[in-house]
Tab-separated table of C-alpha atoms in Angstrom:
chain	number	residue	atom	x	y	z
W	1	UNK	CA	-33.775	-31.146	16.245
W	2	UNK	CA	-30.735	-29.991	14.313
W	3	UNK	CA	-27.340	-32.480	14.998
W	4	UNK	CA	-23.898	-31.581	16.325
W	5	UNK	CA	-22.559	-31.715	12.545
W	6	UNK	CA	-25.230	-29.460	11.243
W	7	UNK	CA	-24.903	-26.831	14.228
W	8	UNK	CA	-21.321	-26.488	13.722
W	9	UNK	CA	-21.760	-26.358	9.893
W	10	UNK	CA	-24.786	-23.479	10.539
W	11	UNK	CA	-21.808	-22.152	12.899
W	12	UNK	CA	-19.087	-21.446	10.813
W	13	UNK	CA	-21.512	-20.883	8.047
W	14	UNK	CA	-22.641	-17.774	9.998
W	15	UNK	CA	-19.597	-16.552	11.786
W	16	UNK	CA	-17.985	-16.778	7.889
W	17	UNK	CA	-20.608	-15.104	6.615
W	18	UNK	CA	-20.461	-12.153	8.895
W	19	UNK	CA	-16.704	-11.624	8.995
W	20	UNK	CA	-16.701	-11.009	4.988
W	21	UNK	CA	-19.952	-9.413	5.158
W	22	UNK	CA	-17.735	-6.593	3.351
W	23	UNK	CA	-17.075	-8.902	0.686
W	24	UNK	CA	-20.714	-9.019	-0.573
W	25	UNK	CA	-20.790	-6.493	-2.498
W	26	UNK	CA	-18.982	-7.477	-5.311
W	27	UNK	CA	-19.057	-11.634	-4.568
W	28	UNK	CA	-22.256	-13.116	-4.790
W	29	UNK	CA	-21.613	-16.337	-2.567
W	30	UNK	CA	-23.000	-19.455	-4.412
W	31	UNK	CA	-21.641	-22.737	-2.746
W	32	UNK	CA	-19.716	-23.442	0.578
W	33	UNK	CA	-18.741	-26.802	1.473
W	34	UNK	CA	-16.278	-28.575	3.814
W	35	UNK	CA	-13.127	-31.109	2.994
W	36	UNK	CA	-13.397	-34.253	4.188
W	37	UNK	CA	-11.439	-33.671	7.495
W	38	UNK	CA	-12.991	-30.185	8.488
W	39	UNK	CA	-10.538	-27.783	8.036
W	40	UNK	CA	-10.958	-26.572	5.250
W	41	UNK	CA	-13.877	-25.018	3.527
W	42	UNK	CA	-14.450	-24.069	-0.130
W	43	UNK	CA	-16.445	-21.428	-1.709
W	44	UNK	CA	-17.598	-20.216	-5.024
W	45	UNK	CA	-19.190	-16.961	-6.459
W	46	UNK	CA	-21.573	-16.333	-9.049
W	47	UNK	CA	-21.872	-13.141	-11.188
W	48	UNK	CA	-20.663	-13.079	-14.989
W	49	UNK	CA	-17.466	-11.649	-15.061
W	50	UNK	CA	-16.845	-12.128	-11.026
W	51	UNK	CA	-17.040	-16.027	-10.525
W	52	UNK	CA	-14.648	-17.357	-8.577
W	53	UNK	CA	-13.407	-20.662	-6.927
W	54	UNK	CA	-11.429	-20.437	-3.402
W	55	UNK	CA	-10.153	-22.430	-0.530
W	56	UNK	CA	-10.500	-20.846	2.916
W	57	UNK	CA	-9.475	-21.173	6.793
W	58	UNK	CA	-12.386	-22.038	8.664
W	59	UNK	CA	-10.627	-21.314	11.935
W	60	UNK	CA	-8.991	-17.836	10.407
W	61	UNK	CA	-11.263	-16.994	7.509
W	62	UNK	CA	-8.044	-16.542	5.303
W	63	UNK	CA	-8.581	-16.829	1.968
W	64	UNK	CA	-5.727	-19.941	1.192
W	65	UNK	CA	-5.963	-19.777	-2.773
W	66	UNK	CA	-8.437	-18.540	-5.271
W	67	UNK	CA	-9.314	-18.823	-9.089
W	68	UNK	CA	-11.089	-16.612	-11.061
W	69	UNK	CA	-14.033	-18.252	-13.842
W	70	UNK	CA	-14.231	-17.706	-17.037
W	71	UNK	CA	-16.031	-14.697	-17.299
W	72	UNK	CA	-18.670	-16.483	-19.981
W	73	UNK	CA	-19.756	-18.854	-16.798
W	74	UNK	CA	-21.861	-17.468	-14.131
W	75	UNK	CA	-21.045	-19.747	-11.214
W	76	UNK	CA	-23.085	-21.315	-9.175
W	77	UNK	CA	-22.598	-24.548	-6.140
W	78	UNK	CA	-19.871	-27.270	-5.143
W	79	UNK	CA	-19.003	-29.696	-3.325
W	80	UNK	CA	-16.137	-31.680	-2.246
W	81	UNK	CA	-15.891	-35.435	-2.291
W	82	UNK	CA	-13.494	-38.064	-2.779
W	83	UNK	CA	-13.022	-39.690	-6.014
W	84	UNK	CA	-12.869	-43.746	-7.157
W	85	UNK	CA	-8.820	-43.667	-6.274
W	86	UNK	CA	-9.766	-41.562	-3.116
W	87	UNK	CA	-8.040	-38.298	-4.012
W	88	UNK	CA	-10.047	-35.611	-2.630
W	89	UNK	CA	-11.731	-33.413	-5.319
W	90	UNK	CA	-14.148	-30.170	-5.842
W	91	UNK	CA	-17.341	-30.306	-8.197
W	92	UNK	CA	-18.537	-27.130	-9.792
W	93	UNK	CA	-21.116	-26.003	-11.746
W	94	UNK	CA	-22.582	-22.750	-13.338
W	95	UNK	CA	-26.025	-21.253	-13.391
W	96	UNK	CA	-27.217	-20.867	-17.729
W	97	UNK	CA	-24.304	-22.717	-19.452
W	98	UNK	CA	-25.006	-26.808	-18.566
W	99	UNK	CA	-21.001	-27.033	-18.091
W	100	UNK	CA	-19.291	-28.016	-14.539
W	101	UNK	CA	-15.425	-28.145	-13.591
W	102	UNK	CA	-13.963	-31.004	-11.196
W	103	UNK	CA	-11.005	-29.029	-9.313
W	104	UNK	CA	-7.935	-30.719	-7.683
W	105	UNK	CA	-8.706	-29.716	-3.888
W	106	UNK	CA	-5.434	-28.757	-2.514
W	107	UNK	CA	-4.709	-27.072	-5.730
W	108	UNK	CA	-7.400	-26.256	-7.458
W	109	UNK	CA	-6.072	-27.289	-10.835
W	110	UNK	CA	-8.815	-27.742	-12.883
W	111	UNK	CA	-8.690	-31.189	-14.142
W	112	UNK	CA	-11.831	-32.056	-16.017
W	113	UNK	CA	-14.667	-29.990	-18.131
W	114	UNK	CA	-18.088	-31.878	-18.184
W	115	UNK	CA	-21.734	-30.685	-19.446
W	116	UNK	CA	-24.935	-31.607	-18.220
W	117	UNK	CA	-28.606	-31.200	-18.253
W	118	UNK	CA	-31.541	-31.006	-15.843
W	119	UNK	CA	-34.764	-29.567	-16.527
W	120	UNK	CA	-35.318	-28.882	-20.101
W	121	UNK	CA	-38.171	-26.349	-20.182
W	122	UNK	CA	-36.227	-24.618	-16.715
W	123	UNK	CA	-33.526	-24.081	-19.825
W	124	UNK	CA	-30.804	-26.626	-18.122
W	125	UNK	CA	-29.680	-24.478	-15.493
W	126	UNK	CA	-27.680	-25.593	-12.256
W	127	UNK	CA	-27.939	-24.191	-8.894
W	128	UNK	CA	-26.912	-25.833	-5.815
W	129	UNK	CA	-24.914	-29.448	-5.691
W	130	UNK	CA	-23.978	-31.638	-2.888
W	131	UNK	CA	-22.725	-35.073	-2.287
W	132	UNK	CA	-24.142	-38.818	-0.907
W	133	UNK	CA	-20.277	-40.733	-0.341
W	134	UNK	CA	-22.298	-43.769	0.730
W	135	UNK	CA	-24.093	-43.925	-2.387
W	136	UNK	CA	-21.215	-42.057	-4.369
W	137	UNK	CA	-23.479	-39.845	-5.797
W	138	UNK	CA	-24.012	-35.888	-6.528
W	139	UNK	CA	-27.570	-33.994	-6.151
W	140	UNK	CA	-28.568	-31.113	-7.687
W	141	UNK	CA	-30.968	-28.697	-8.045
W	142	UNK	CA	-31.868	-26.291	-11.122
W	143	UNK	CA	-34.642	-23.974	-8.571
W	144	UNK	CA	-37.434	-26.234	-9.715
W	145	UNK	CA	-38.728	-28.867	-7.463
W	146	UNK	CA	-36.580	-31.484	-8.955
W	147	UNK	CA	-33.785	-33.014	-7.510
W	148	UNK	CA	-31.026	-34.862	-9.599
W	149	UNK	CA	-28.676	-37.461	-8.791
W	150	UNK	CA	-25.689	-38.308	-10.684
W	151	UNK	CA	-23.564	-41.264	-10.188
W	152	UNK	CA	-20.213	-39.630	-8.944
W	153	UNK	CA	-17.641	-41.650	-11.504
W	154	UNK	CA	-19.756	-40.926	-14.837
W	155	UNK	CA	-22.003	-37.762	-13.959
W	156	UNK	CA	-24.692	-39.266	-15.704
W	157	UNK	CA	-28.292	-38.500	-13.948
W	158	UNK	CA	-29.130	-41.967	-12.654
W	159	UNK	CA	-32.934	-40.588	-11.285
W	160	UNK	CA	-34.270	-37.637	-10.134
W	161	UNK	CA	-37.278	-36.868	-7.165
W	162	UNK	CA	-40.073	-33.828	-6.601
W	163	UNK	CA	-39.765	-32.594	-3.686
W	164	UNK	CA	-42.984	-31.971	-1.567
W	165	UNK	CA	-43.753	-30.089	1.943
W	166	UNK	CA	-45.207	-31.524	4.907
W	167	UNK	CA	-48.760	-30.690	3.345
W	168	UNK	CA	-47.606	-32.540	0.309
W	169	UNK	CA	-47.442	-29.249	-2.113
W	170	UNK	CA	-44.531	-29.167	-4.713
W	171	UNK	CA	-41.483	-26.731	-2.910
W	172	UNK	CA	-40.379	-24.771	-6.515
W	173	UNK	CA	-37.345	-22.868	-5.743
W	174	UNK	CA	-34.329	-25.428	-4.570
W	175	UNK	CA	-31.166	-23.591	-4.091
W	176	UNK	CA	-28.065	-23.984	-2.522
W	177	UNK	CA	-28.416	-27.945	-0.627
W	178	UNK	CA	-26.166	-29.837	1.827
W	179	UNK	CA	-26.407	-33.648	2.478
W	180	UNK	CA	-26.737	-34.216	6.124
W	181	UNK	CA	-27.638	-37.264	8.346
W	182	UNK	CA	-28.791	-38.841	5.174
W	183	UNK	CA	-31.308	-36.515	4.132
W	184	UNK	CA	-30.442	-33.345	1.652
W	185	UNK	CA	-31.399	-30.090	3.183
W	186	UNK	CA	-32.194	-26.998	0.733
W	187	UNK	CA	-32.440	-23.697	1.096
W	188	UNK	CA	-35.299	-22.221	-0.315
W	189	UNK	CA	-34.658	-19.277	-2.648
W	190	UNK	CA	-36.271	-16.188	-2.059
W	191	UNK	CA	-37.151	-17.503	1.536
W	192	UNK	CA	-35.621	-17.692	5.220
W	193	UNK	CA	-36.418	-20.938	4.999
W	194	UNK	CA	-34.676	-24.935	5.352
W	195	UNK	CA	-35.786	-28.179	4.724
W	196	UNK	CA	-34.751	-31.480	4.614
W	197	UNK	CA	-35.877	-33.927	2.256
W	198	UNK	CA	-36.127	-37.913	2.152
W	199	UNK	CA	-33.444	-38.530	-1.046
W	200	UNK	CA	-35.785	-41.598	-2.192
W	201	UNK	CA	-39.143	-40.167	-1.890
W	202	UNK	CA	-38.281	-36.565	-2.197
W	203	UNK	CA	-40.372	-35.834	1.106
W	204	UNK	CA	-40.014	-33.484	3.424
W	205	UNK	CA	-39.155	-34.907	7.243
W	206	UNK	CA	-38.059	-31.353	8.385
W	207	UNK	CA	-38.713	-27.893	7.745
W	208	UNK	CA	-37.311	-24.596	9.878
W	209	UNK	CA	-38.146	-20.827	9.236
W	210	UNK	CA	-36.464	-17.692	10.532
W	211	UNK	CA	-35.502	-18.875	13.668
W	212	UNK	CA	-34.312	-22.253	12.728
W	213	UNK	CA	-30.802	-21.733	13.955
């Protein structure tokens, strides 16, 4: 069963989703994600040339502030989280080029460049991030079956996991994910389809199709 926190995510997730339903055809929504105290939600776009970063109402939908990407990045998730002196900051990385941005929330100053790797023969890339505050770490997926987890103060991969299904075949494909009730749910690309893994043994405990929600 799906908890209060992840209905009302799904929720506004949806309701968002259909009020800029205009907006898709020239933003290519890559990574939503929620400040710490709820209202307010972030988003970023992919597409070279088109990548953006913004803060948005997620009572009113307004768009609050937003900053375009370089146009050599193609952008890709985020997440916000609260850093080792507890100001609250957004993590962002891009799709081909192994480099990320770390965003002043309110503002979104950039404050901080960083590369990275994943998956070597998947050519590095970077596709969905989310973030563990009880074990101060980020996750991330490159749309292989590998997840990654980086320690939150030094972004440096401290392990990664395969994630399985329920019949215990590899799930390829990892997009856009969202740590909830201490497991990290990810959407499967190309699919209507959700699960939720175990973040230590990379299992899956729960999966939903088209009419999860």
């Amino acid at each position: 069963l799906l908890s209060r926190k992840c209905k009302h995510f799904i929720s506004t997730i949806v309701k968002y989703s259909i009020s800029s339903a205009s907006s898709w055809l020239y933003l290519f929504r890559q990574g939503l994600s929620y400040g710490n105290d709820g209202t307010v939600l972030f988003e970023t776009t992919g597409l070279y040339g088109r990548s953006k970063v913004r803060r948005i109402n997620p009572s009113t939908f307004a768009v609050e502030k937003s900053k375009d990407v370089d146009s050599k990045y193609f952008g890709e998730g985020c997440t916000y989280y609260t850093d080792a002196n507890g100001k609250g900051r957004l993590i962002h990385i891009t799709w081909k080029e192994q480099t990320g941005f770390i965003y002043d929330s309110d503002t979104l100053e950039q404050l901080e460049v960083f590369n990275y790797t994943t998956d070597q023969a998947h050519g590095d890339q970077g596709w969905g991030i989310t973030y563990d505050a009880a074990n101060r770490e980020f996750i991330v997926s490159d749309g292989t079956s590998a997840l990654f987890f980086w320690d939150r103060d030094t972004l440096v991969e401290k392990r990664k996991v395969s994630v399985t299904r329920f019949d215990g075949s590899e799930q390829r494909n990892l997009n856009e994910l969202e740590f909830i009730d201490g497991l990290v749910c990810c959407n499967i690309w190309y699919s209507d389809h959700i699960i939720c893994v175990d973040p230590v043994t990379g299992k899956s405990v729960r999966e939903y199709g088209k009419t999860w929600w």
